[in-house]
Short mmCIF file of C-alpha atoms and ligand atoms in Angstrom, two decimals:
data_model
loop_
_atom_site.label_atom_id
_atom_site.label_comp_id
_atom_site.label_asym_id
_atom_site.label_seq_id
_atom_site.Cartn_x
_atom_site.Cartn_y
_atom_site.Cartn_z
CA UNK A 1 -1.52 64.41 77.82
CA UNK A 2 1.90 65.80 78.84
CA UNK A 3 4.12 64.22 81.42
CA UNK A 4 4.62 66.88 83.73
CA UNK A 5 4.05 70.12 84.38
CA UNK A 6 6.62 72.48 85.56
CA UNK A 7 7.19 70.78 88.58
CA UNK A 8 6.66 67.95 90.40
CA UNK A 9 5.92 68.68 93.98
CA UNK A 10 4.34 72.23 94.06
CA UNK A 11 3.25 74.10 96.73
CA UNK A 12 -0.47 72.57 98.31
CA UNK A 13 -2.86 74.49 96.68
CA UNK A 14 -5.41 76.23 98.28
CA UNK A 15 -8.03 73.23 97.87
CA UNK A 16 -5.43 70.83 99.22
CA UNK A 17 -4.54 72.71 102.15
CA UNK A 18 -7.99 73.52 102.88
CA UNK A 19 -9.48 69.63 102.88
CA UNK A 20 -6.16 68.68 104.58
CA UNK A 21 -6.79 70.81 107.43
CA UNK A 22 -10.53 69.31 107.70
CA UNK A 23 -9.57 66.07 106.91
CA UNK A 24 -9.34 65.54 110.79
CA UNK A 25 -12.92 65.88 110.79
CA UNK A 26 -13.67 63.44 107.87
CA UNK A 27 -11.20 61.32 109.85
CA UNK A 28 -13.01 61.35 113.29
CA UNK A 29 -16.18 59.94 111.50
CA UNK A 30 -14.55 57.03 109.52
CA UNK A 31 -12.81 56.07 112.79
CA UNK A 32 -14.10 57.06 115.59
CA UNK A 33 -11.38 56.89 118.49
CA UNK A 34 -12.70 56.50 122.14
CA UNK A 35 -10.94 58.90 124.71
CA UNK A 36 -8.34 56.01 125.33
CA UNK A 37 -7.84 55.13 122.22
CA UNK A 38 -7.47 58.87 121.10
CA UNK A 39 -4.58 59.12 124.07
CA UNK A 40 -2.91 56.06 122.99
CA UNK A 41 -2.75 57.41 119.59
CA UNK A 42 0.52 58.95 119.22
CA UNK A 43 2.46 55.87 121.07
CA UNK A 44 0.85 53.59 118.42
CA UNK A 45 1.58 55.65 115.36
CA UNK A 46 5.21 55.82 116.92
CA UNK A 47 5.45 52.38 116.83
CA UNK A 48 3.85 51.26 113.57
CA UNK A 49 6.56 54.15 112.01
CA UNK A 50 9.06 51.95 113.57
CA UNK A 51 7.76 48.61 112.11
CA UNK A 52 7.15 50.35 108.89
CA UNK A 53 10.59 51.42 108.06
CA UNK A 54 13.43 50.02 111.14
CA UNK A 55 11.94 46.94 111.72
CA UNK A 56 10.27 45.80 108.32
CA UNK A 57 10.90 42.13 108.86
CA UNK A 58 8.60 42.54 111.90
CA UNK A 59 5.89 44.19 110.15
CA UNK A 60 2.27 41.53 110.78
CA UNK A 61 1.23 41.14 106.94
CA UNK A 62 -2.37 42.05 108.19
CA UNK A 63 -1.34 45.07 109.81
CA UNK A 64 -3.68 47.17 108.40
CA UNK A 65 -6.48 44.97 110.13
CA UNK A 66 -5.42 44.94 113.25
CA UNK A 67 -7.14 48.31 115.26
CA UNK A 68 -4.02 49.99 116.75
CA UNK A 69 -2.00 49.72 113.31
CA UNK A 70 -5.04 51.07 111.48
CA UNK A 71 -5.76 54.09 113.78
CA UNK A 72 -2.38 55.02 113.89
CA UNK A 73 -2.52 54.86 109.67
CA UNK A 74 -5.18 56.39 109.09
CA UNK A 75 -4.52 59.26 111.49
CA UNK A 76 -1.01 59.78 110.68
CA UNK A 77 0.12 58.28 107.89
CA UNK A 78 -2.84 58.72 105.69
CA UNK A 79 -2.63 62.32 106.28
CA UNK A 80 0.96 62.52 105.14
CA UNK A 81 0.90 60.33 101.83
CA UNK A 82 -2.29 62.45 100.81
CA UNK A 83 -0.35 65.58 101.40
CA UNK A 84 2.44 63.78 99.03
CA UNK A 85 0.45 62.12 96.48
CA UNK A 86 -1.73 65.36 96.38
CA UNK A 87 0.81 67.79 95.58
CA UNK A 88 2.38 65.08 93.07
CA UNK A 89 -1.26 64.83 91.55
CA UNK A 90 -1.08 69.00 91.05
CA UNK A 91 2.51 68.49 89.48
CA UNK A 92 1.75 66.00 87.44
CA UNK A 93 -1.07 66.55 84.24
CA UNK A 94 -2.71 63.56 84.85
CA UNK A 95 -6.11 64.24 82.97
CA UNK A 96 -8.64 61.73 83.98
CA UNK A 97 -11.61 61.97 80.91
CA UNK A 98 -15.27 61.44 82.42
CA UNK A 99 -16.18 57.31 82.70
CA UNK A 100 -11.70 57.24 83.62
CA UNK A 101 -11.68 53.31 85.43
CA UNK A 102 -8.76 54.00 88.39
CA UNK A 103 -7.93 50.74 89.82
CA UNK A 104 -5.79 51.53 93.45
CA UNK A 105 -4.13 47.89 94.43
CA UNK A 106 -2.84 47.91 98.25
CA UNK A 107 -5.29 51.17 98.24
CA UNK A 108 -5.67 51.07 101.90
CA UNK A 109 -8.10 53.44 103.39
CA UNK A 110 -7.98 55.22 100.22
CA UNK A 111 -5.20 57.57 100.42
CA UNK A 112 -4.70 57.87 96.81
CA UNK A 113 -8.81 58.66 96.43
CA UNK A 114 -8.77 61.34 99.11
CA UNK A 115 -5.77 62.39 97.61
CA UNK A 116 -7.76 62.85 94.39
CA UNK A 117 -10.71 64.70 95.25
CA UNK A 118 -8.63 67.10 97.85
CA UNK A 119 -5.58 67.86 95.37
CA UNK A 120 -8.32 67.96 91.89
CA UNK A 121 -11.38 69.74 92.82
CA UNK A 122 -11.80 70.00 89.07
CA UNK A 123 -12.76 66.34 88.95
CA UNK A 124 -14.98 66.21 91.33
CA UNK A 125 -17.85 66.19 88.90
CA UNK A 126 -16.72 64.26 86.71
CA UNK A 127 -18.07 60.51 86.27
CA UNK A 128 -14.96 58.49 87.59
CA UNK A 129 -14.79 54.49 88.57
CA UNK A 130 -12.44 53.74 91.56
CA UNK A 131 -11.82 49.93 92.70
CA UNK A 132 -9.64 50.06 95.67
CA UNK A 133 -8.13 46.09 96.13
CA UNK A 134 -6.23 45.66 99.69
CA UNK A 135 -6.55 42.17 101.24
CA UNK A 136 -7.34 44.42 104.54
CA UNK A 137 -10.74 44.84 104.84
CA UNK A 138 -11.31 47.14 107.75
CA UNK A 139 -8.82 49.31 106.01
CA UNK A 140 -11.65 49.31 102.33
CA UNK A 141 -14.11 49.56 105.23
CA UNK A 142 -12.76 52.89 106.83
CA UNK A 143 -11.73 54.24 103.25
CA UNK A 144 -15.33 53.79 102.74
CA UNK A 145 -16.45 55.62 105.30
CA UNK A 146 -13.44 57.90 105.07
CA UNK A 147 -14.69 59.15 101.37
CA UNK A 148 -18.33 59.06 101.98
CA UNK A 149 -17.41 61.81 104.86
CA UNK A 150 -14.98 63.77 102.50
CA UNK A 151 -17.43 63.44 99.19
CA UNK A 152 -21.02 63.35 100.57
CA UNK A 153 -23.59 60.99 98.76
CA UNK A 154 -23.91 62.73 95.82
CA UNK A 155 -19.74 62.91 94.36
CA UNK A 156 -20.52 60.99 90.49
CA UNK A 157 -17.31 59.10 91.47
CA UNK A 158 -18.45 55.25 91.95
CA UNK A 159 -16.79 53.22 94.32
CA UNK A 160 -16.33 49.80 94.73
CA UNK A 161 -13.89 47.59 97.13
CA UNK A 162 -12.16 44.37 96.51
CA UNK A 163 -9.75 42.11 98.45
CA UNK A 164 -8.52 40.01 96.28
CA UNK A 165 -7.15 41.19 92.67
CA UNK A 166 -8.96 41.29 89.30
CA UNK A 167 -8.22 38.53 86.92
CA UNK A 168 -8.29 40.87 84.14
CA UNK A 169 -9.35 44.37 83.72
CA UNK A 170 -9.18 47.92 81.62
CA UNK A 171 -8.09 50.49 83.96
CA UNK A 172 -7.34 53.50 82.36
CA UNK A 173 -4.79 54.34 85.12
CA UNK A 174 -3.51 51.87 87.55
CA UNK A 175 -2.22 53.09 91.04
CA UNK A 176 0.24 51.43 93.35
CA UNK A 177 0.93 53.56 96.04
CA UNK A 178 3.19 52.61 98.74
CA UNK A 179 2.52 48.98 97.95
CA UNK A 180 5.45 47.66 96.06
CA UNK A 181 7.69 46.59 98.39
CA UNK A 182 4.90 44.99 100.61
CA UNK A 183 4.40 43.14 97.63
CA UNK A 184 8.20 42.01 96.66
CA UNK A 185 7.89 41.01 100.51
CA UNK A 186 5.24 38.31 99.46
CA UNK A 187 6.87 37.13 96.97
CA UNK A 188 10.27 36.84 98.96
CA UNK A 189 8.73 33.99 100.52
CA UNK A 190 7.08 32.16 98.03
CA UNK A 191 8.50 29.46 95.68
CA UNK A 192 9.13 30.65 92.13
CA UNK A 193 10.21 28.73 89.33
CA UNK A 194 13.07 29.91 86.83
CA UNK A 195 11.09 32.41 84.40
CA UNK A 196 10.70 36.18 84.38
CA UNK A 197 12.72 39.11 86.72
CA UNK A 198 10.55 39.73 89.07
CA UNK A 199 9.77 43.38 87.87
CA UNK A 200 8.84 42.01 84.46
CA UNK A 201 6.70 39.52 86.43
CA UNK A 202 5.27 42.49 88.29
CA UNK A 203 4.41 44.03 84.77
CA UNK A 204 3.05 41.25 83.43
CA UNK A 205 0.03 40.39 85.66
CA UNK A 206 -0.42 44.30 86.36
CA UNK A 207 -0.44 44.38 81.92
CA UNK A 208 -3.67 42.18 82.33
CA UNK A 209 -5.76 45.01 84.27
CA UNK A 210 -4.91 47.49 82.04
CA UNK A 211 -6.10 49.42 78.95
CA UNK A 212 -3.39 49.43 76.35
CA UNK A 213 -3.46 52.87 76.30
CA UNK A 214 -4.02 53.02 80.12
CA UNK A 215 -1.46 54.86 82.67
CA UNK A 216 0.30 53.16 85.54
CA UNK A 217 1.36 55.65 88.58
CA UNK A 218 3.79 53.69 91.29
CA UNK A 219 4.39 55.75 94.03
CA UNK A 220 7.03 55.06 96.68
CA UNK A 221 8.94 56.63 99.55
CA UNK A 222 11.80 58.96 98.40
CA UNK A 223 14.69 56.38 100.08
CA UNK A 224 16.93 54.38 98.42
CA UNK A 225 15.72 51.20 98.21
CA UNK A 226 12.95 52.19 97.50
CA UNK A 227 13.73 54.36 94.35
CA UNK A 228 16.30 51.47 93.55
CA UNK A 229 12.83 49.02 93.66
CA UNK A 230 11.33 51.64 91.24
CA UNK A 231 14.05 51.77 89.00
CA UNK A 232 14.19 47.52 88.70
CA UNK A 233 10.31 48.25 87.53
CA UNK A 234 11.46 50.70 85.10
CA UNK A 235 13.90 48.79 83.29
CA UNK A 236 11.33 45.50 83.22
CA UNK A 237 8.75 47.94 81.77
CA UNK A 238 10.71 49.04 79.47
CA UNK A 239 11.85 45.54 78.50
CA UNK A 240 8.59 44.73 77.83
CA UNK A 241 7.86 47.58 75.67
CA UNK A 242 6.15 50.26 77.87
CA UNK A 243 7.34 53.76 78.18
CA UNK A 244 8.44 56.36 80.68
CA UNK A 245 6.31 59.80 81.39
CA UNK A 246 7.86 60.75 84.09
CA UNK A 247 9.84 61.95 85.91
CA UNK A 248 12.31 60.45 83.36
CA UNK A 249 12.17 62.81 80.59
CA UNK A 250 13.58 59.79 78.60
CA UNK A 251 13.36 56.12 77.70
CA UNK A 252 17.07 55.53 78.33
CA UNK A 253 19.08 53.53 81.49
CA UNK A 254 18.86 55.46 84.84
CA UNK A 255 21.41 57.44 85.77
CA UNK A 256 20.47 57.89 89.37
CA UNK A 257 19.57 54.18 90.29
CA UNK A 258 20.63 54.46 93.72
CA UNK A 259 23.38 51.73 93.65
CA UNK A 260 27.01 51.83 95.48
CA UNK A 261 25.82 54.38 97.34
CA UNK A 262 25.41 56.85 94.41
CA UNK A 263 22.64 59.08 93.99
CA UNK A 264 19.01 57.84 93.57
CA UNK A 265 15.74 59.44 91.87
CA UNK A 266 13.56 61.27 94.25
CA UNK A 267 12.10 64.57 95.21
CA UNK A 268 11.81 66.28 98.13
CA UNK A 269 10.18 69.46 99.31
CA UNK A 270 9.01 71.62 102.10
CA UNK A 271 6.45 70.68 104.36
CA UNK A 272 4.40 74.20 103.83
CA UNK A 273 1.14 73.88 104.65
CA UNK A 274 1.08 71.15 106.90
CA UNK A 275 -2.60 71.50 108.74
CA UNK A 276 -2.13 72.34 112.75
CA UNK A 277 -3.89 69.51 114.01
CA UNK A 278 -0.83 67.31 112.36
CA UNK A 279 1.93 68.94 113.25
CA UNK A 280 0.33 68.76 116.73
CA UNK A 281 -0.05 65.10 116.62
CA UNK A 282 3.64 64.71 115.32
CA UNK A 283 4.73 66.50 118.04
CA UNK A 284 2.87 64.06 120.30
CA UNK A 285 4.19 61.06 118.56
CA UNK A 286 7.96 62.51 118.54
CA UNK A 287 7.96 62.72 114.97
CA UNK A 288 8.23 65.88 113.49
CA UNK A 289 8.08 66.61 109.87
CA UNK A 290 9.79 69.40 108.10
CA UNK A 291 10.09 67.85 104.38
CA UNK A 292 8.27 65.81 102.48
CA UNK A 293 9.27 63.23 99.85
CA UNK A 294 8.41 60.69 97.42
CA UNK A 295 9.96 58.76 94.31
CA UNK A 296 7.28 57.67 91.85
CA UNK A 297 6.91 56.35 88.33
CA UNK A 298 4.66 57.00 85.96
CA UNK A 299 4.46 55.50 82.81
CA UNK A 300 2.26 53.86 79.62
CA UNK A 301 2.20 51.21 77.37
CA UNK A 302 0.99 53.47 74.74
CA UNK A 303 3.77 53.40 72.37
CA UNK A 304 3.55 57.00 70.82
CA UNK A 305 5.07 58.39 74.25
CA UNK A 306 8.35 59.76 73.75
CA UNK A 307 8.63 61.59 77.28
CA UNK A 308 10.31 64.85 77.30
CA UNK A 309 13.85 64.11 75.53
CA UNK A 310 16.07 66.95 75.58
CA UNK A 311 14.74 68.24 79.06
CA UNK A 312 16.37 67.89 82.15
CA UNK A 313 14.60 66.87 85.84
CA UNK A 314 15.91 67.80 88.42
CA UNK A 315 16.78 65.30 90.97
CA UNK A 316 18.84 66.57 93.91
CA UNK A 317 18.78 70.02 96.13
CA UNK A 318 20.93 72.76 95.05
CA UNK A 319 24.34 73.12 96.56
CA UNK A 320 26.88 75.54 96.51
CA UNK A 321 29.54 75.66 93.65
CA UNK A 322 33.10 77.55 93.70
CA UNK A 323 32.63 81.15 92.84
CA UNK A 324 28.98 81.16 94.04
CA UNK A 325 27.50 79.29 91.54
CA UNK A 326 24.54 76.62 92.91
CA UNK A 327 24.67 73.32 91.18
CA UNK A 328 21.78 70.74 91.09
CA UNK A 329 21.75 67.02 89.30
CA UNK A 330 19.65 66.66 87.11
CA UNK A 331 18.58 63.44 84.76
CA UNK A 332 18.36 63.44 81.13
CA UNK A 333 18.71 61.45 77.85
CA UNK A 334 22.64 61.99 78.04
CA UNK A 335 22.68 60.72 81.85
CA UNK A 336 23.50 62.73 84.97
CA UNK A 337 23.93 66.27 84.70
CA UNK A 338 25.14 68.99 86.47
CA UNK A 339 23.36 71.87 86.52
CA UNK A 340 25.26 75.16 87.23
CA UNK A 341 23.51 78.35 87.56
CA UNK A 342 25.24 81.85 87.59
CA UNK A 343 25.46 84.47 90.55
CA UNK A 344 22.42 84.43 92.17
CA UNK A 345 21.31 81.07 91.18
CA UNK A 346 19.88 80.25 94.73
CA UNK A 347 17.07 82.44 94.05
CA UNK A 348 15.50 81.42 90.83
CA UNK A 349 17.45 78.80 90.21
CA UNK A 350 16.00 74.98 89.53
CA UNK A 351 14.81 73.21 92.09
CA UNK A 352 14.14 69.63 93.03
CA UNK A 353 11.55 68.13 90.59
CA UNK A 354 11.54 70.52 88.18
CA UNK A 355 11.90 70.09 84.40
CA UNK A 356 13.49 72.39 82.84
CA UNK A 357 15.32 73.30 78.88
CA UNK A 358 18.54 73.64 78.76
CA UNK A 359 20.99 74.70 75.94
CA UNK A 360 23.38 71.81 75.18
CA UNK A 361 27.07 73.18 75.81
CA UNK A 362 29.25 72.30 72.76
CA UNK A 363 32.11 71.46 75.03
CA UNK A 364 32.31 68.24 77.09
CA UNK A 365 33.30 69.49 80.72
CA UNK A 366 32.61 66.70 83.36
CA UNK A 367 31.79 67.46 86.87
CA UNK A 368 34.63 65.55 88.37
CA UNK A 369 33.33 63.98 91.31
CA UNK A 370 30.17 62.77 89.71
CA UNK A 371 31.62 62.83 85.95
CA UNK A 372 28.12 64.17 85.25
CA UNK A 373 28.17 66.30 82.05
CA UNK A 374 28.31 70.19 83.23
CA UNK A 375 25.44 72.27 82.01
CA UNK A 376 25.18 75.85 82.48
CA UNK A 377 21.40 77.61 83.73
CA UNK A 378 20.36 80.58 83.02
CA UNK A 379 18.22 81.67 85.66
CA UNK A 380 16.33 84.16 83.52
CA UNK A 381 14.60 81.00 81.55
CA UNK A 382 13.28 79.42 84.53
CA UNK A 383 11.56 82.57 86.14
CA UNK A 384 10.23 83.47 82.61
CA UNK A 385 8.54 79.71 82.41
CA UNK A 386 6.94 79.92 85.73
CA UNK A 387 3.32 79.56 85.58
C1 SAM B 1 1.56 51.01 103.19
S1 SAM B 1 -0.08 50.60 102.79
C2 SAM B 1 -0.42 51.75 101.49
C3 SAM B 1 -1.81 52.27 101.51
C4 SAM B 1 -2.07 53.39 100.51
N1 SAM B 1 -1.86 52.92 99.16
C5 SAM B 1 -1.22 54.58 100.80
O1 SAM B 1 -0.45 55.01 99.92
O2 SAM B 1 -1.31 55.14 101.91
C6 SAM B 1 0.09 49.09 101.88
C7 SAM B 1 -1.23 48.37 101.70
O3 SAM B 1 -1.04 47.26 100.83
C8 SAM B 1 -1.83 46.19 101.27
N2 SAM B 1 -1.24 44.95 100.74
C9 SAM B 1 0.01 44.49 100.93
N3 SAM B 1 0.19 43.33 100.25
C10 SAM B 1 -0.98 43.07 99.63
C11 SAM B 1 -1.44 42.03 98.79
N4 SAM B 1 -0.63 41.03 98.44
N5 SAM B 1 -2.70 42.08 98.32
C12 SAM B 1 -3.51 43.10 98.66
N6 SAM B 1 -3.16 44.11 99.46
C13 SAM B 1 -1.90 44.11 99.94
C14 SAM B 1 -1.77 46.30 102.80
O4 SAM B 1 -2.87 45.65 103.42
C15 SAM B 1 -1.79 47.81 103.00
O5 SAM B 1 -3.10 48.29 103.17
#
């Protein structure tokens, strides 16, 4: 398996954009919403954005049990992280072999599943084992309901729901999808004794429901803390011997962790695509969308995985340069870099998320404000790559 394809956040493909725009009807049958209900909808999914990312401290741990929170997820927010995680599951060649164990922890109402089978129609018949573990249980409940209505009864995909976490396990990939820093929240208020960081903590009981040659996808939103949160993961990962996928194309520090107010690792994209009936209801709720981002992680504790040293990702949007150039960061085994393309470079040019070859320069030039090590694009090589 490779890391990554070309890039990370592609365009929805026709599958995805199709199942996204009748997900609304998959949606109406997991949770049915009486006329009240159905107006009260976009008040409640403004108000559990609020809780979600103002007023965190706020947030009821059993949120996703309590009916408004849930309607408003599953209508709103489930909508949006599948059309994230879905495009991220077309970027990224994540092969998933027939009899593939995916264990989803925090799964919700199975985002990442719907995700899945929308984004990978080539799975679909494919004999796959999904155990979604959420201490929420109407949430399992409606992701039941919410698959059964996507999938039908006769999807080979076996399902099974859990609330409380395996004691051990071989997953062949193990998802945690918007669930980290609910998690670090927990443990904020428990009692710990003097041992492990906490990330290397984190590895170490998520180690125990793995396969050794298993995958681990963490998926978070594309703001700073919670990039920095990722990053903290990476390094205890790494300090216990696993390695990096992607989007690092290397197993070295990261040079976009997000601290003093410096850059941080995440992607961003347009929101093409985006099915009417959700762009209606943001409209409602006062939320419009226009972009879409994530930061994730994905990584192995098979040791033959080198990454993709000697490639650059790109981790920023292009700007403008001095004598119409476009620059970009990007990350690679030498640290930040600055990627400069030639007249023109706005077209063509490398965007966020992709990984792309570059020809080492010879000479050292530093971009001064970033000291980032200046690389120069030709525009020509990326167009040629394209798929
Ligand atoms: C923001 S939701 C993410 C749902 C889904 N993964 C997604 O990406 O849309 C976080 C989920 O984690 C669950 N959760 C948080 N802490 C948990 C814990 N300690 N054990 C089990 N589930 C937990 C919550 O109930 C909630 O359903």
């Amino acid at each position: 398996m490779s890391g990554a394809r070309h890039t990370i956040l592609p365009e929805p493909s026709a599958p995805l954009a199709e199942g996204s725009a009748h997900l609304r009807e998959a949606l109406n049958k997991a949770l049915p919403l009486r006329p009240k209900h159905r107006a009260a909808l976009p008040g409640g999914i403004a108000r559990l954005s609020n809780l979600l990312t103002v007023d965190r401290d706020q947030l009821p741990p059993d949120y996703m049990s309590r009916p408004e929170h849930l309607a408003a997820y599953l209508h709103w927010f489930l909508p949006w992280n599948v059309q994230r995680q879905g495009r991220l599951l077309e970027g990224l060649s994540l092969d998933l072999p027939a009899g593939a164990r995916i264990l989803d922890l925090g799964a919700g109402p199975f985002t990442f599943l719907v995700a899945l089978w929308l984004a990978r129609p080539e799975l679909r018949e494919r004999e796959l084992r999904y155990l979604a573990v959420d201490r929420a249980e109407p949430a399992l409940k409606a992701g039941r309901r919410l698959f059964q209505a996507l999938a039908g009864d006769d999807a080979p995909w076996h399902v099974d729901t859990s609330r409380r976490l395996p004691r051990t396990g071989r997953a062949d990939l193990l998802v945690a999808a918007n669930y980290v820093n609910e998690l670090e929240a927990d443990r904020a208020g428990r009692q710990r004794g003097p041992d492990l960081d906490p990330a290397e903590r984190t590895m170490a009981d998520w180690e125990r429901l793995l396969d050794p040659a298993g995958r681990l996808l963490v998926v978070e939103p594309g703001v700073r803390t919670a990039a920095a949160r990722l990053v903290r993961l990476r390094a205890g990962a790494l300090a216990r011997g696993w390695r990096a996928i992607a989007p690092c194309p290397h197993q070295e520090t990261c040079p976009v962790p997000g601290r003093h107010g410096g850059s941080w690792c995440h992607f961003a994209a347009d929101a093409v695509g985006t099915p009417r009936w959700l762009a209606a209801l943001g409209k409602s709720a006062k939320l419009p969308k226009e972009r879409v981002s994530l930061s994730f992680l994905l990584m192995t504790r098979d040791g033959l995985t080198d990454g993709n040293p000697g490639q650059v990702r790109v981790v920023s949007d292009t700007f403008s340069l001095p004598d119409r150039k476009q620059g970009c960061y990007g990350c690679s085994d030498k640290g930040l870099v600055l990627l400069r393309s030639g007249l023109g470079g706005g077209a063509g040019g490398p965007v966020s998320g992709d990984l792309v070859r570059v020809r080492w320069p010879d000479l050292i030039e530093r971009d001064p404000r970033s000291r980032a090590l200046v690389v120069d694009y030709d525009v020509g090589s990326r167009r040629r790559r394209r798929p």
